[in-house]
Tab-separated table of C-alpha atoms in Angstrom:
chain	number	residue	atom	x	y	z
A	1	MET	CA	278.349	119.585	152.761
A	2	THR	CA	276.189	120.451	149.826
A	3	ASN	CA	278.841	121.289	147.174
A	4	THR	CA	282.267	120.128	146.253
A	5	MET	CA	284.494	122.705	144.465
A	6	HIS	CA	288.141	122.413	143.197
A	7	ILE	CA	289.902	125.470	141.792
A	8	ASN	CA	292.731	125.026	139.202
A	9	PHE	CA	294.971	127.726	137.569
A	10	TYR	CA	296.771	126.501	134.491
A	11	PHE	CA	299.097	127.821	131.829
A	12	ARG	CA	297.457	128.168	128.321
A	13	PRO	CA	299.991	128.422	125.563
A	14	SER	CA	299.645	131.016	122.853
A	15	THR	CA	298.409	129.652	119.575
A	16	VAL	CA	301.387	131.414	117.886
A	17	ASP	CA	304.247	130.556	120.219
A	18	ASP	CA	303.819	127.697	122.765
A	19	THR	CA	306.767	128.954	124.850
A	20	ILE	CA	304.557	131.882	126.054
A	21	GLY	CA	300.963	132.057	127.193
A	22	SER	CA	298.509	133.395	129.811
A	23	ILE	CA	297.168	131.873	133.081
A	24	TYR	CA	293.532	130.657	133.059
A	25	VAL	CA	291.233	129.577	135.852
A	26	GLN	CA	289.079	126.456	135.709
A	27	VAL	CA	286.583	125.416	138.453
A	28	THR	CA	285.212	121.954	139.039
A	29	ILE	CA	281.884	122.267	140.837
A	30	ASN	CA	280.129	119.137	141.782
A	31	LYS	CA	282.065	117.098	139.023
A	32	GLU	CA	281.231	119.741	136.539
A	33	ARG	CA	283.933	121.701	134.958
A	34	VAL	CA	283.868	125.353	133.900
A	35	VAL	CA	286.468	127.585	132.535
A	36	LEU	CA	286.125	131.238	133.616
A	37	GLY	CA	288.936	132.765	131.529
A	38	ALA	CA	292.203	134.471	131.843
A	39	VAL	CA	292.801	135.536	135.486
A	40	THR	CA	293.736	139.085	134.463
A	41	SER	CA	290.518	139.417	132.508
A	42	VAL	CA	288.089	137.960	135.091
A	43	SER	CA	289.704	139.000	138.460
A	44	GLY	CA	287.908	142.373	138.439
A	45	LEU	CA	291.240	144.339	139.083
A	46	ARG	CA	290.964	146.258	135.802
A	47	LEU	CA	294.035	144.747	134.241
A	48	PRO	CA	294.807	143.881	130.587
A	49	LYS	CA	292.708	141.270	129.206
A	50	VAL	CA	295.809	139.094	128.507
A	51	MET	CA	299.196	139.243	130.046
A	52	MET	CA	301.733	136.781	128.656
A	53	ILE	CA	304.371	134.937	130.527
A	54	LYS	CA	306.978	132.414	129.701
A	55	ALA	CA	305.916	128.696	130.201
A	56	LYS	CA	308.958	128.031	132.283
A	57	HIS	CA	307.974	130.730	134.752
A	58	TRP	CA	304.739	128.983	135.776
A	59	ASP	CA	304.894	126.865	138.902
A	60	ALA	CA	301.815	124.310	138.416
A	61	LYS	CA	302.383	122.850	141.888
A	62	GLU	CA	302.205	126.228	143.686
A	63	GLN	CA	299.582	127.592	141.281
A	64	ARG	CA	301.581	130.758	141.005
A	65	VAL	CA	304.021	132.668	138.578
A	66	ARG	CA	307.594	132.493	139.728
A	67	ARG	CA	308.638	135.985	140.972
A	68	VAL	CA	310.966	136.915	138.208
A	69	SER	CA	309.354	140.262	137.211
A	70	ASP	CA	306.822	142.840	138.261
A	71	GLN	CA	304.353	141.167	135.847
A	72	ALA	CA	304.497	137.993	137.936
A	73	LEU	CA	303.336	140.056	140.961
A	74	VAL	CA	300.441	141.367	139.072
A	75	ILE	CA	299.223	138.030	137.653
A	76	ASN	CA	299.680	136.424	141.189
A	77	LYS	CA	297.553	139.195	142.572
A	78	ALA	CA	294.833	138.382	140.012
A	79	ILE	CA	295.099	134.652	140.845
A	80	GLY	CA	294.541	135.511	144.558
A	81	LYS	CA	291.595	137.806	143.741
A	82	CYS	CA	289.964	134.934	141.766
A	83	GLU	CA	290.478	132.422	144.550
A	84	GLU	CA	288.895	134.955	147.063
A	85	LYS	CA	285.792	135.457	144.940
A	86	LEU	CA	285.374	131.760	144.240
A	87	ASN	CA	285.791	130.713	147.856
A	88	LYS	CA	283.305	133.388	148.984
A	89	LEU	CA	280.730	132.172	146.461
A	90	TYR	CA	281.305	128.589	147.835
A	91	ALA	CA	280.944	129.622	151.436
A	92	GLN	CA	277.620	131.524	150.660
A	93	HIS	CA	276.015	128.519	148.960
A	94	GLU	CA	277.160	126.289	151.809
A	95	GLY	CA	275.506	128.571	154.251
A	96	PHE	CA	272.181	128.555	152.445
A	97	ASP	CA	272.491	124.593	151.692
A	98	ILE	CA	271.956	125.340	148.107
A	99	THR	CA	273.445	122.970	145.351
A	100	MET	CA	275.419	124.912	142.736
A	101	ASN	CA	276.190	124.056	139.074
A	102	GLY	CA	278.669	125.385	136.560
A	103	ARG	CA	276.178	127.783	134.885
A	104	GLN	CA	275.110	129.358	138.206
A	105	LEU	CA	278.701	129.617	139.374
A	106	LYS	CA	279.661	131.536	136.262
A	107	LEU	CA	276.890	133.793	136.434
A	108	LEU	CA	277.497	134.552	139.981
A	109	PHE	CA	281.171	135.100	139.563
A	110	PHE	CA	280.574	137.616	136.795
A	111	GLY	CA	278.186	139.823	138.731
A	112	GLU	CA	274.781	138.066	139.306
A	113	THR	CA	274.022	139.030	142.817
A	114	ARG	CA	271.601	136.318	143.634
A	115	VAL	CA	271.138	132.677	143.431
A	116	ARG	CA	268.760	131.672	140.785
A	117	PRO	CA	267.205	128.281	141.944
A	118	THR	CA	266.496	125.352	139.547
A	119	LEU	CA	263.082	123.573	139.108
A	120	PRO	CA	264.227	120.576	141.083
A	121	LEU	CA	265.305	122.880	143.946
A	122	LEU	CA	261.958	124.454	143.999
A	123	MET	CA	260.111	121.111	144.113
A	124	ASP	CA	262.247	120.094	147.116
A	125	ALA	CA	261.512	123.474	148.765
A	126	PHE	CA	257.803	123.316	148.033
A	127	ILE	CA	257.521	119.799	149.572
A	128	LYS	CA	259.562	120.850	152.597
A	129	ASP	CA	257.281	123.966	153.040
A	130	ARG	CA	254.213	121.759	153.023
A	131	THR	CA	255.662	119.309	155.295
A	132	ASP	CA	256.852	121.960	157.687
A	133	LYS	CA	253.316	123.394	157.906
A	134	ARG	CA	251.924	120.012	158.557
A	135	GLY	CA	250.011	119.767	155.313
A	136	ASN	CA	247.755	116.753	154.550
A	137	GLU	CA	250.066	113.642	154.007
A	138	ASN	CA	247.967	112.414	151.115
A	139	THR	CA	248.298	115.836	149.201
A	140	ILE	CA	251.990	115.928	149.854
A	141	ALA	CA	252.229	112.336	148.466
A	142	THR	CA	250.186	113.417	145.487
A	143	TYR	CA	252.476	116.339	144.711
A	144	GLN	CA	255.505	114.043	145.020
A	145	PHE	CA	253.885	111.615	142.579
A	146	LYS	CA	253.004	114.466	140.037
A	147	PHE	CA	256.572	115.661	140.327
A	148	ARG	CA	258.032	112.428	138.881
A	149	PRO	CA	257.085	112.829	135.228
A	150	PHE	CA	258.306	116.532	135.497
A	151	THR	CA	261.646	115.539	136.803
A	152	ALA	CA	261.916	112.772	134.092
A	153	PHE	CA	261.289	115.488	131.458
A	154	LEU	CA	263.916	117.814	132.902
A	155	THR	CA	266.463	114.944	133.087
A	156	LYS	CA	265.653	113.823	129.538
A	157	PHE	CA	266.097	117.216	127.877
A	158	ASN	CA	268.866	118.323	130.066
A	159	TYR	CA	266.960	120.977	132.026
A	160	LEU	CA	267.820	120.075	135.497
A	161	ASN	CA	270.267	122.881	135.881
A	162	LEU	CA	268.081	125.507	134.064
A	163	PRO	CA	267.168	128.366	136.278
A	164	ALA	CA	263.354	128.265	137.051
A	165	GLU	CA	263.003	131.829	135.800
A	166	GLU	CA	263.928	130.573	132.355
A	167	PHE	CA	261.288	127.898	132.140
A	168	THR	CA	259.363	129.509	129.293
A	169	PRO	CA	255.710	128.919	128.061
A	170	GLU	CA	257.520	127.208	125.014
A	171	LEU	CA	259.161	124.751	127.356
A	172	LEU	CA	255.864	124.144	129.092
A	173	GLU	CA	254.350	123.230	125.762
A	174	ASN	CA	257.208	120.807	125.151
A	175	TYR	CA	256.461	119.173	128.531
A	176	LYS	CA	252.876	118.571	127.321
A	177	THR	CA	254.254	117.057	124.184
A	178	TYR	CA	256.472	114.747	126.124
A	179	LEU	CA	253.697	113.625	128.404
A	180	MET	CA	251.220	112.816	125.487
A	181	VAL	CA	253.908	111.186	123.222
A	182	ASP	CA	256.406	109.540	125.633
A	183	ARG	CA	254.088	108.780	128.527
A	184	LYS	CA	250.910	108.315	126.572
A	185	ASN	CA	248.858	110.790	128.773
A	186	SER	CA	245.503	112.150	127.627
A	187	ASP	CA	245.255	115.823	126.628
A	188	ARG	CA	243.368	116.451	129.938
A	189	THR	CA	246.002	114.591	132.209
A	190	ALA	CA	248.843	116.465	130.460
A	191	ASP	CA	247.262	119.752	130.996
A	192	LYS	CA	246.639	119.010	134.773
A	193	SER	CA	250.281	117.863	135.007
A	194	ARG	CA	251.250	121.371	133.426
A	195	GLN	CA	249.183	123.142	136.137
A	196	VAL	CA	251.353	121.495	138.753
A	197	VAL	CA	254.356	123.377	137.200
A	198	LYS	CA	252.467	126.650	137.431
A	199	THR	CA	251.578	125.968	140.917
A	200	ILE	CA	255.355	125.491	141.797
A	201	LEU	CA	256.349	128.855	140.155
A	202	LEU	CA	253.444	130.783	141.514
A	203	TRP	CA	254.316	129.472	145.015
A	204	ALA	CA	258.105	130.260	144.474
A	205	ALA	CA	257.310	133.795	143.263
A	206	GLY	CA	255.079	134.324	146.268
A	207	THR	CA	257.704	133.231	148.746
A	208	GLY	CA	260.438	135.364	147.089
A	209	LEU	CA	262.480	132.395	145.803
A	210	ILE	CA	262.213	133.768	142.211
A	211	LYS	CA	261.893	137.271	141.159
A	212	ILE	CA	260.187	136.470	137.842
A	213	ASN	CA	257.362	133.955	137.279
A	214	PRO	CA	257.969	132.996	133.570
A	215	LEU	CA	254.476	131.426	133.302
A	216	LEU	CA	252.505	134.285	135.046
A	217	ASN	CA	250.560	135.032	131.881
A	218	THR	CA	250.226	131.505	130.649
A	219	ARG	CA	246.714	130.066	130.765
A	220	ILE	CA	246.187	126.452	130.937
A	221	ARG	CA	242.383	125.388	130.193
A	222	VAL	CA	241.450	121.948	131.641
A	223	ASP	CA	238.256	120.231	130.625
A	224	LYS	CA	236.415	120.324	133.985
A	225	THR	CA	233.643	117.895	133.098
A	226	PRO	CA	233.676	115.382	135.768
A	227	ASN	CA	234.728	111.808	135.114
A	228	LEU	CA	231.729	109.805	136.058
A	229	GLU	CA	232.882	106.477	134.971
A	230	CYS	CA	231.959	103.800	137.452
A	231	LEU	CA	231.359	100.162	137.495
A	232	SER	CA	227.779	98.921	136.694
A	233	GLN	CA	226.283	96.445	139.228
A	234	GLU	CA	226.814	93.612	136.742
A	235	GLU	CA	230.508	94.440	136.503
A	236	VAL	CA	230.786	94.666	140.211
A	237	GLN	CA	229.175	91.141	140.484
A	238	ILE	CA	231.860	89.906	137.965
A	239	VAL	CA	234.739	91.214	140.206
A	240	ARG	CA	232.994	89.794	143.380
A	241	SER	CA	232.567	86.292	141.963
A	242	ALA	CA	235.635	85.970	139.858
A	243	PRO	CA	238.092	83.082	140.548
A	244	LEU	CA	241.273	84.971	141.398
A	245	MET	CA	244.535	84.086	142.965
A	246	PRO	CA	244.613	84.968	146.753
A	247	GLN	CA	246.641	88.131	146.399
A	248	LEU	CA	244.338	89.499	143.758
A	249	ARG	CA	241.127	88.265	145.485
A	250	ALA	CA	242.175	90.340	148.633
A	251	ILE	CA	242.532	93.485	146.464
A	252	ALA	CA	239.130	92.653	144.846
A	253	ASP	CA	237.553	92.372	148.192
A	254	CYS	CA	238.910	95.763	149.339
A	255	PHE	CA	237.523	97.270	146.218
A	256	ILE	CA	234.120	95.551	146.621
A	257	PHE	CA	233.979	96.733	150.297
A	258	ALA	CA	234.591	100.177	149.021
A	259	CYS	CA	231.935	99.960	146.388
A	260	TYR	CA	229.239	99.367	149.074
A	261	THR	CA	230.637	101.895	151.639
A	262	GLY	CA	231.762	104.677	149.540
A	263	LEU	CA	234.943	105.182	151.609
A	264	ALA	CA	237.969	106.628	150.077
A	265	TYR	CA	241.248	105.051	150.210
A	266	GLN	CA	242.551	106.790	153.416
A	267	ASP	CA	239.235	106.407	155.180
A	268	LEU	CA	239.286	102.710	154.436
A	269	LYS	CA	242.826	102.501	155.632
A	270	ASP	CA	241.810	104.306	158.837
A	271	LEU	CA	239.050	102.081	159.793
A	272	SER	CA	239.048	100.490	163.318
A	273	PRO	CA	236.502	98.552	165.422
A	274	GLU	CA	235.423	101.838	166.918
A	275	ASN	CA	234.020	102.732	163.642
A	276	LEU	CA	231.348	100.125	163.938
A	277	GLN	CA	228.494	101.564	165.806
A	278	VAL	CA	224.626	101.166	166.137
A	279	LYS	CA	222.408	103.898	164.704
A	280	GLU	CA	218.597	103.521	164.978
A	281	GLY	CA	219.000	99.932	165.999
A	282	LYS	CA	221.002	99.169	162.870
A	283	ARG	CA	224.982	98.378	162.468
A	284	CYS	CA	226.573	101.256	160.590
A	285	ILE	CA	230.136	102.196	159.822
A	286	VAL	CA	230.581	105.664	161.217
A	287	GLY	CA	233.617	108.028	161.113
A	288	ASN	CA	235.002	111.221	159.883
A	289	ARG	CA	236.634	111.797	156.538
A	290	ASN	CA	240.339	112.109	156.552
A	291	LYS	CA	240.212	114.770	153.825
A	292	THR	CA	237.541	116.991	155.314
A	293	GLY	CA	236.660	115.946	158.780
A	294	THR	CA	232.970	115.612	157.801
A	295	GLU	CA	231.074	112.784	159.435
A	296	TYR	CA	229.866	109.774	157.269
A	297	ILE	CA	227.313	107.156	158.178
A	298	VAL	CA	227.081	103.982	156.029
A	299	PRO	CA	224.733	101.191	157.019
A	300	VAL	CA	226.322	97.774	156.996
A	301	THR	CA	224.777	95.786	154.006
A	302	PRO	CA	224.859	92.002	153.606
A	303	ILE	CA	227.856	92.215	151.171
A	304	VAL	CA	229.735	94.471	153.542
A	305	ASN	CA	228.956	92.106	156.336
A	306	GLU	CA	230.093	89.080	154.367
A	307	LEU	CA	233.652	90.716	153.937
A	308	MET	CA	233.702	91.836	157.513
A	309	VAL	CA	233.067	88.126	158.623
A	310	LYS	CA	235.755	87.021	156.042
A	311	TYR	CA	238.455	89.315	157.469
A	312	ASN	CA	237.370	89.286	160.979
A	313	GLY	CA	236.352	93.027	161.126
A	314	VAL	CA	236.874	96.144	159.248
A	315	LYS	CA	240.548	95.996	158.879
A	316	LEU	CA	240.963	94.646	155.261
A	317	PRO	CA	244.430	93.745	153.748
A	318	LEU	CA	244.912	97.167	152.093
A	319	PRO	CA	248.242	97.730	150.309
A	320	SER	CA	249.766	101.082	149.377
A	321	ASN	CA	247.601	103.310	147.161
A	322	GLN	CA	250.012	102.823	144.269
A	323	ARG	CA	250.147	99.049	144.549
A	324	TYR	CA	246.280	99.029	144.907
A	325	ASN	CA	245.835	100.706	141.653
A	326	THR	CA	248.409	98.581	139.843
A	327	TYR	CA	246.581	95.435	141.090
A	328	LEU	CA	243.131	96.775	140.111
A	329	LYS	CA	244.352	97.428	136.578
A	330	ASP	CA	245.485	93.688	136.617
A	331	ILE	CA	242.126	92.469	137.719
A	332	MET	CA	240.194	94.473	135.369
A	333	PHE	CA	242.360	93.274	132.484
A	334	LEU	CA	241.914	89.707	133.523
A	335	LEU	CA	238.066	90.023	133.727
A	336	GLY	CA	237.732	91.945	130.418
A	337	ILE	CA	236.474	94.998	131.964
A	338	LYS	CA	237.707	97.824	129.764
A	339	LYS	CA	237.313	100.926	131.961
A	340	ARG	CA	240.043	103.182	133.600
A	341	ILE	CA	239.639	101.824	137.122
A	342	THR	CA	241.295	103.463	140.168
A	343	THR	CA	240.747	103.160	144.022
A	344	HIS	CA	238.450	106.216	143.649
A	345	THR	CA	236.144	104.488	141.219
A	346	ALA	CA	234.759	102.411	144.065
A	347	ARG	CA	233.396	105.703	145.668
A	348	LYS	CA	231.845	106.627	142.406
A	349	THR	CA	230.315	103.211	142.116
A	350	PHE	CA	228.847	103.478	145.431
A	351	ALA	CA	227.226	107.035	144.573
A	352	ASP	CA	225.817	105.476	141.425
A	353	TRP	CA	224.410	102.552	143.354
A	354	CYS	CA	222.811	104.766	145.967
A	355	ILE	CA	221.311	107.131	143.386
A	356	ASN	CA	220.418	104.842	140.560
A	357	GLU	CA	219.972	101.342	142.085
A	358	ILE	CA	218.468	101.880	145.598
A	359	MET	CA	216.992	105.172	144.855
A	360	MET	CA	218.354	107.097	147.732
A	361	SER	CA	217.832	110.913	147.789
A	362	ASP	CA	220.688	113.154	147.270
A	363	GLU	CA	220.507	114.308	150.911
A	364	ALA	CA	221.007	110.832	152.100
A	365	THR	CA	223.685	110.092	149.778
A	366	ILE	CA	225.526	113.094	150.862
A	367	VAL	CA	225.417	111.912	154.481
A	368	ALA	CA	226.462	108.368	153.612
A	369	MET	CA	229.505	109.808	151.534
A	370	GLY	CA	230.486	112.294	154.222
A	371	GLN	CA	229.915	115.491	152.071
A	372	LYS	CA	229.032	118.864	153.115
A	373	ASP	CA	226.570	120.122	150.428
A	374	PRO	CA	224.968	119.010	147.111
A	375	LYS	CA	227.638	120.670	145.181
A	376	GLU	CA	230.165	118.068	146.431
A	377	LEU	CA	227.975	115.272	144.802
A	378	THR	CA	228.301	116.623	141.302
A	379	PRO	CA	231.492	114.703	140.412
A	380	TYR	CA	229.669	111.556	141.440
A	381	ARG	CA	226.082	112.205	140.333
A	382	LYS	CA	224.625	110.811	137.064
A	383	ILE	CA	221.067	110.056	136.907
A	384	LYS	CA	220.537	106.833	134.638
A	385	SER	CA	217.533	105.748	132.673
A	386	LYS	CA	216.552	103.255	135.385
A	387	ARG	CA	216.112	106.092	138.036
A	388	LEU	CA	214.495	108.377	135.389
A	389	ILE	CA	211.761	105.751	134.484
A	390	SER	CA	211.080	104.907	138.144
A	391	GLU	CA	210.226	108.538	138.959
A	392	PHE	CA	208.225	109.322	135.723
A	393	PRO	CA	204.511	109.079	136.101
A	394	LYS	CA	203.415	105.476	135.256
A	395	ASP	CA	200.120	106.550	133.565
A	396	LEU	CA	202.345	108.406	131.041
A	397	LEU	CA	204.698	105.410	130.082
A	398	MET	CA	204.210	103.220	127.181
A	399	GLU	CA	205.527	99.640	126.578
């Protein structure tokens, strides 16, 4: 059962004479009370807006007017009509497994012909759609993670029951303010979170769940300059040699392993002994990326081999992505490395190492990272002075 509903008819005394009054209908839907009005006014039977009866003629237990006059028959008919309409609405919502609130009930009761879903309902439907279509598990998990601050915003400002079609550009701007002030997000991060809201509404409009996309003409400009921040080799060595407690040491080892293999979190998690192969007489880690299916080939270097010996193979003690990121922040704080480090920083560090330290070509780096073309290397590629000087004609250089 998705909804709980209780209908109550009650006597409402006149403000002039409390011995007479009219009969009102009140509904409690999912613990939320809403008064619809006088039954003769809201029943749809074209009766006078208010029909008075004596207080003593109202039977609260039976929820009917005692049959002492023709007027009682008319009011009881209006009560029955209200019950019929409300029970029909309840049955419709149960049939579609849709949660109802007081605002929606009132709109539907007074003539709104369709259910207007809320944003939490759309988020649930979006995830279900992606799951049913067997979407990438990591992508689904990312959406679920990005929905959390939006749900917190809707909860804090009492927008949980707001129809999605009424989420205006002004509210979207308020969401950005909330992200930057309450959650300390950067301008770029806040805009990317706002894009998620646009994605939900665009999808909902495309599937017919909503008739109007309130953000259709809203433009969100996100700085697309790639974040090329990575660890220098000096910083990698600090992490590698730091005296850490066992739990943090294991996390640091996973990170170092990724810094010298370029493996993304899911690819690192999927490693098995079958991924250790010999290519051209040299041991390599070979596999296909979880995200794209593209093959990667990474030679086993001494640092990688050292960790493989320590952990008896390629299955390292990898925690969940969220816990991994949390521990990495702790490690960097302890070591005084003031950079925004995540699991993906290791992949960027690997690209930097390949291009600027061991002077690999773009073509070889692309193969090692499991990428399809040079464009995919752009978010990772930043030529540093060391590489520049090494390729500059030596006879043109001066001390």
